[in-house]
Amino acid sequence: MATTHQRSLARFMMAPSVGMLLLWMIVPLGMTLWFSFQNYNLLMPGMQKFIGLSNYKYFLSDPGFWTSLINTLEMVAGVLAVSVVGGIIFALLIDQPIFGQGYVRILMIAPFFIMPTVSALVWKNMFMNPVNGLFAQISHALGLQPIDWLAQHPLLSVTLIVSWQWLPFATLILLTSLQSLDREQAEAAEMDGASALARFRYLTLPHMGRAITVVILIETIFLLSVFAEILVTTNGGPGYQTTTLTYLVYSQALLQFDVGGASAGGIVAVVLANIVAIFLMRMIGKTLD
Amino acid sequence: MNLRVLLGASVICALSVPAFAETTLTIATVNNGDMIRMQKLTSDFTAKHPDIKLNWVTLEENILRQRVTTDIATKGGQYDVVTIGNYEVPIWAKQNWLLPLDNMPADYDAKDILPAVSKALTVNNKLYAAPFYGESAMVMYRTDLAKKAGVNIPEQPTWTQIFTAAKAMTDKSNGVYGICLRGKAGWGENIAFLTAMANSYGAAWFDMNWKPEFDKPEWKAALTDYVSALTKYGPPGASSNGFNENLALFQQGKCGIWIDSTVGAGFVTDPKESKVADNVGFAQFPNKEGVNNHGNWLWSWNLAIPASTKKAKAATEFVAWATSKEYTDLVAKQQGWRAAPPGTRTSLYNNANYQKAAPFAKLTLQSIDAVTPDQPSVQKTPYTGSQFVSIPEFQAIGTAVGQQFSAAVAGQLKLDQVLQSAQSLTTREMTKAGYIK
């Protein structure tokens, strides 16, 4: 048990690093807030002045804003669905004793270690390209008209690419949880005559509950900021079909050089991300008791 | 004793180095073939200027633009020489971000620069950037396919002739598409082409009160033809094809007609890279019947010196070297005349060796000479610029409008819808920027 004296000494010694961390967080946030109230465009020097909430007004009334918000949520939900459902299936499959299990597991996890830009390029040019891509070749071989993925189903394509990257992550976490399942319990259930489905429904799934929550939480945090895949494959288009909030902020900042507008967008994105996080916590945080 | 002398001598040497300090120039450039070639040939420059060292920052076009713009706008002073387009030069010069090229060497011969190019880089009678290579746009087509299809493309075609030919050349079952055009969104991608095409239809971006004109029939006509040609005769996935993608398709023999930058001509006629090198014909950028305007495309990649540099003298020497006649000769000597940077100097086009090596030389020169950036459309416009509008806001607006147009090519949005949202988003941005009161 620490004495009061020891505790205040500890606080005193921690103060510098806590202060640093706080500054680290507060200074950029403060600057972003400050810029978001300024008319500040890099291409027009000398025009900088305070304009109140105009940047927010323009950002929230941007023709792409609502679409981008919906796109962001759709993409996150899509990837989560694929990686959780797919992750459970894959985890169950590679948990089985099969030949070359070690290698299969390594191969399974491999996509997660590929850089987002690289995987996006590979998917765009080698799989989804309607003239030279693998999918087009398969369609031709089957006598079908190839699908122009990135033009006809842009958001679905991006969701697929991102899912492909995050599925291994989910599989890995879920597999670990699966391996901690008590084998004796499963055997007992089997001997009592529970079907495979019932065993999965009442034994395996509840056991994996916590791992699923972890997957959903961690992936949501990263998926809200997906950017490279969109930049490489569709550039947010066609139209606003794959513009997410992150991409919208990027286009304000680096395509239009509108520092004020982009800062306002950044603040809006932070607020929205927090709202999403609160809902998530409320909805699934309960399983983390 | 000897050792001591040696030590002493080396100390003196070390101390005296700052006196002959080398200047290190940081040069930002774009990763296009011609610039990469320039980097390989710099030993010629460093041999002549032993006191100057070069440090290259080579980037893809969009990234280069972002880096250079942010650096120059915030007066970062990271670069001593930057590679920028003729869109940026006049805008940046007016903001005093660039140094005028006043002190070029006496033998530089600035008068030799093609008039159209030099005019685009001149502000208040001062040259603010030196052109490295320049381009206009033209029609490149497969002579063998045209012959097989029984169509003829004259040297000055109209759009109707182009679309008729494209239709005749299309043979989708064999993977041959009649026409390849830019569909990828971006002010430097599909908007470059579409602005030129719209100009040739008599359309303009803004009327004299800076009100956008997407609600006018000329834009609708241009866009209707563009979308229908691409959907009927174009390759699949046209909405994500830019210059490089179309170049690859043409080189593989998948396109009948390709209308794009004149720089492409050097690549499609190169037997090492192009399967169809022997069967390429050239024609001028088309016009619409009754509209006397051939699109007006003018682009050049130029070397300029940011005002924030502290090494202006060395930078000027480098710019002069890289854009000089001697550099062209150097390239020709090492890699043949066809590799010479095109579109900047009259002397190159008067050179018999170049004319022989480059079958597209005559038409390239004609196209560049014919551009009229001061008068991009047959209508009166408040702006200058050829396949762009020379205002700082254009990058943002062009890219946003380009997104809409690429959605039309992808079949995601109806044409009227696209024109309407282009009109409203342009009006919005122009109001925000204070052009429309």
Short mmCIF file of C-alpha atoms in Angstrom, two decimals, chain A residues 40-45 47 55 57-63 124-125 129-132 140 145-146 148 150-154 231 233-241 243 247 250 252 254-258 261, chain B residues 62-63 65-67 69-70 73-75 87 91-92 95 97 177 184-185 235-240 245 249 252 254 392-393 395-397 399-400 403-404 406-408 410 412-413 424-425 428-429 431-433:
data_model
loop_
_atom_site.label_atom_id
_atom_site.label_comp_id
_atom_site.label_asym_id
_atom_site.label_seq_id
_atom_site.Cartn_x
_atom_site.Cartn_y
_atom_site.Cartn_z
CA TYR A 40 -7.47 29.57 -45.31
CA ASN A 41 -6.69 28.27 -48.77
CA LEU A 42 -3.07 27.49 -49.58
CA LEU A 43 -3.48 28.65 -53.17
CA MET A 44 -4.65 32.10 -52.14
CA PRO A 45 -2.13 33.59 -49.74
CA MET A 47 -6.71 35.98 -47.68
CA ASN A 55 -16.40 26.12 -43.25
CA LYS A 57 -21.70 25.12 -43.24
CA TYR A 58 -19.97 24.42 -46.55
CA PHE A 59 -18.70 21.02 -45.47
CA LEU A 60 -22.04 19.83 -44.13
CA SER A 61 -23.85 21.11 -47.23
CA ASP A 62 -21.27 19.60 -49.58
CA PRO A 63 -23.10 17.56 -52.24
CA LYS A 124 -7.56 -3.46 -59.43
CA ASN A 125 -5.23 -4.55 -62.19
CA ASN A 129 -9.77 -5.18 -64.65
CA PRO A 130 -12.53 -5.86 -67.18
CA VAL A 131 -10.12 -6.47 -70.09
CA ASN A 132 -7.08 -8.18 -68.63
CA HIS A 140 -14.96 -15.09 -70.93
CA GLN A 145 -19.95 -10.73 -70.30
CA PRO A 146 -17.18 -9.61 -67.90
CA ASP A 148 -16.56 -3.94 -64.86
CA LEU A 150 -14.85 -0.75 -60.24
CA ALA A 151 -17.33 1.08 -62.45
CA GLN A 152 -20.47 -0.95 -61.93
CA HIS A 153 -20.15 -2.00 -58.30
CA PRO A 154 -17.53 0.38 -56.94
CA LEU A 231 -7.43 6.31 -53.58
CA THR A 233 -8.83 1.88 -57.08
CA THR A 234 -11.59 4.42 -57.64
CA ASN A 235 -10.45 7.84 -56.44
CA GLY A 236 -13.74 8.17 -54.63
CA GLY A 237 -15.73 7.75 -57.83
CA PRO A 238 -17.47 7.27 -60.10
CA GLY A 239 -19.51 10.19 -58.90
CA TYR A 240 -19.55 10.00 -55.12
CA GLN A 241 -20.08 6.25 -55.07
CA THR A 243 -16.31 8.75 -51.40
CA TYR A 247 -11.67 10.66 -48.69
CA TYR A 250 -8.48 14.36 -48.19
CA GLN A 252 -10.58 19.17 -49.41
CA LEU A 254 -4.88 18.02 -50.82
CA LEU A 255 -6.90 18.37 -54.00
CA GLN A 256 -8.45 21.71 -53.21
CA PHE A 257 -5.77 22.91 -50.76
CA ASP A 258 -8.58 24.27 -48.61
CA GLY A 261 -12.59 23.37 -45.09
CA ASN B 62 -0.56 14.12 -58.38
CA ILE B 63 1.76 13.60 -55.44
CA ARG B 65 1.65 18.64 -57.31
CA GLN B 66 0.55 18.20 -53.69
CA ARG B 67 4.08 18.32 -52.31
CA THR B 69 2.14 23.28 -53.87
CA THR B 70 2.18 22.82 -50.10
CA ALA B 73 2.54 28.00 -50.50
CA THR B 74 3.86 27.65 -46.98
CA LYS B 75 7.29 28.96 -48.06
CA TYR B 87 -1.47 25.79 -65.51
CA ILE B 91 -0.98 31.71 -61.28
CA TRP B 92 2.10 31.20 -59.15
CA GLN B 95 1.58 35.41 -56.38
CA TRP B 97 6.03 32.33 -55.68
CA TYR B 177 -12.53 -1.27 -79.57
CA LYS B 184 -10.71 8.51 -65.28
CA ALA B 185 -11.83 11.35 -63.05
CA PRO B 235 -13.28 -0.60 -74.13
CA PRO B 236 -14.92 -1.95 -70.97
CA GLY B 237 -13.85 -0.12 -67.86
CA ALA B 238 -13.43 3.14 -69.79
CA SER B 239 -14.40 5.15 -66.72
CA SER B 240 -11.13 4.26 -65.04
CA GLU B 245 -4.20 2.92 -69.48
CA LEU B 249 -4.50 -0.57 -74.73
CA GLN B 252 -1.54 -3.85 -77.44
CA LYS B 254 -6.97 -3.00 -78.68
CA PRO B 392 -6.60 28.61 -58.71
CA GLU B 393 -10.02 27.11 -57.98
CA GLN B 395 -8.15 22.02 -59.68
CA ALA B 396 -10.89 21.53 -57.13
CA ILE B 397 -13.79 22.21 -59.45
CA THR B 399 -11.78 17.18 -60.17
CA ALA B 400 -15.27 17.31 -58.69
CA GLN B 403 -16.06 12.62 -60.83
CA GLN B 404 -19.54 13.34 -62.14
CA SER B 406 -16.84 9.52 -65.02
CA ALA B 407 -20.05 8.39 -63.30
CA ALA B 408 -21.86 9.09 -66.57
CA ALA B 410 -19.74 4.17 -65.91
CA GLN B 412 -24.12 5.14 -62.86
CA LEU B 413 -25.77 8.50 -63.48
CA SER B 424 -24.68 23.26 -59.12
CA LEU B 425 -21.37 22.21 -57.62
CA ARG B 428 -21.34 26.59 -55.29
CA GLU B 429 -17.54 26.63 -55.43
CA THR B 431 -19.79 31.50 -55.02
CA LYS B 432 -17.65 30.32 -52.12
CA ALA B 433 -14.56 31.70 -53.85
#
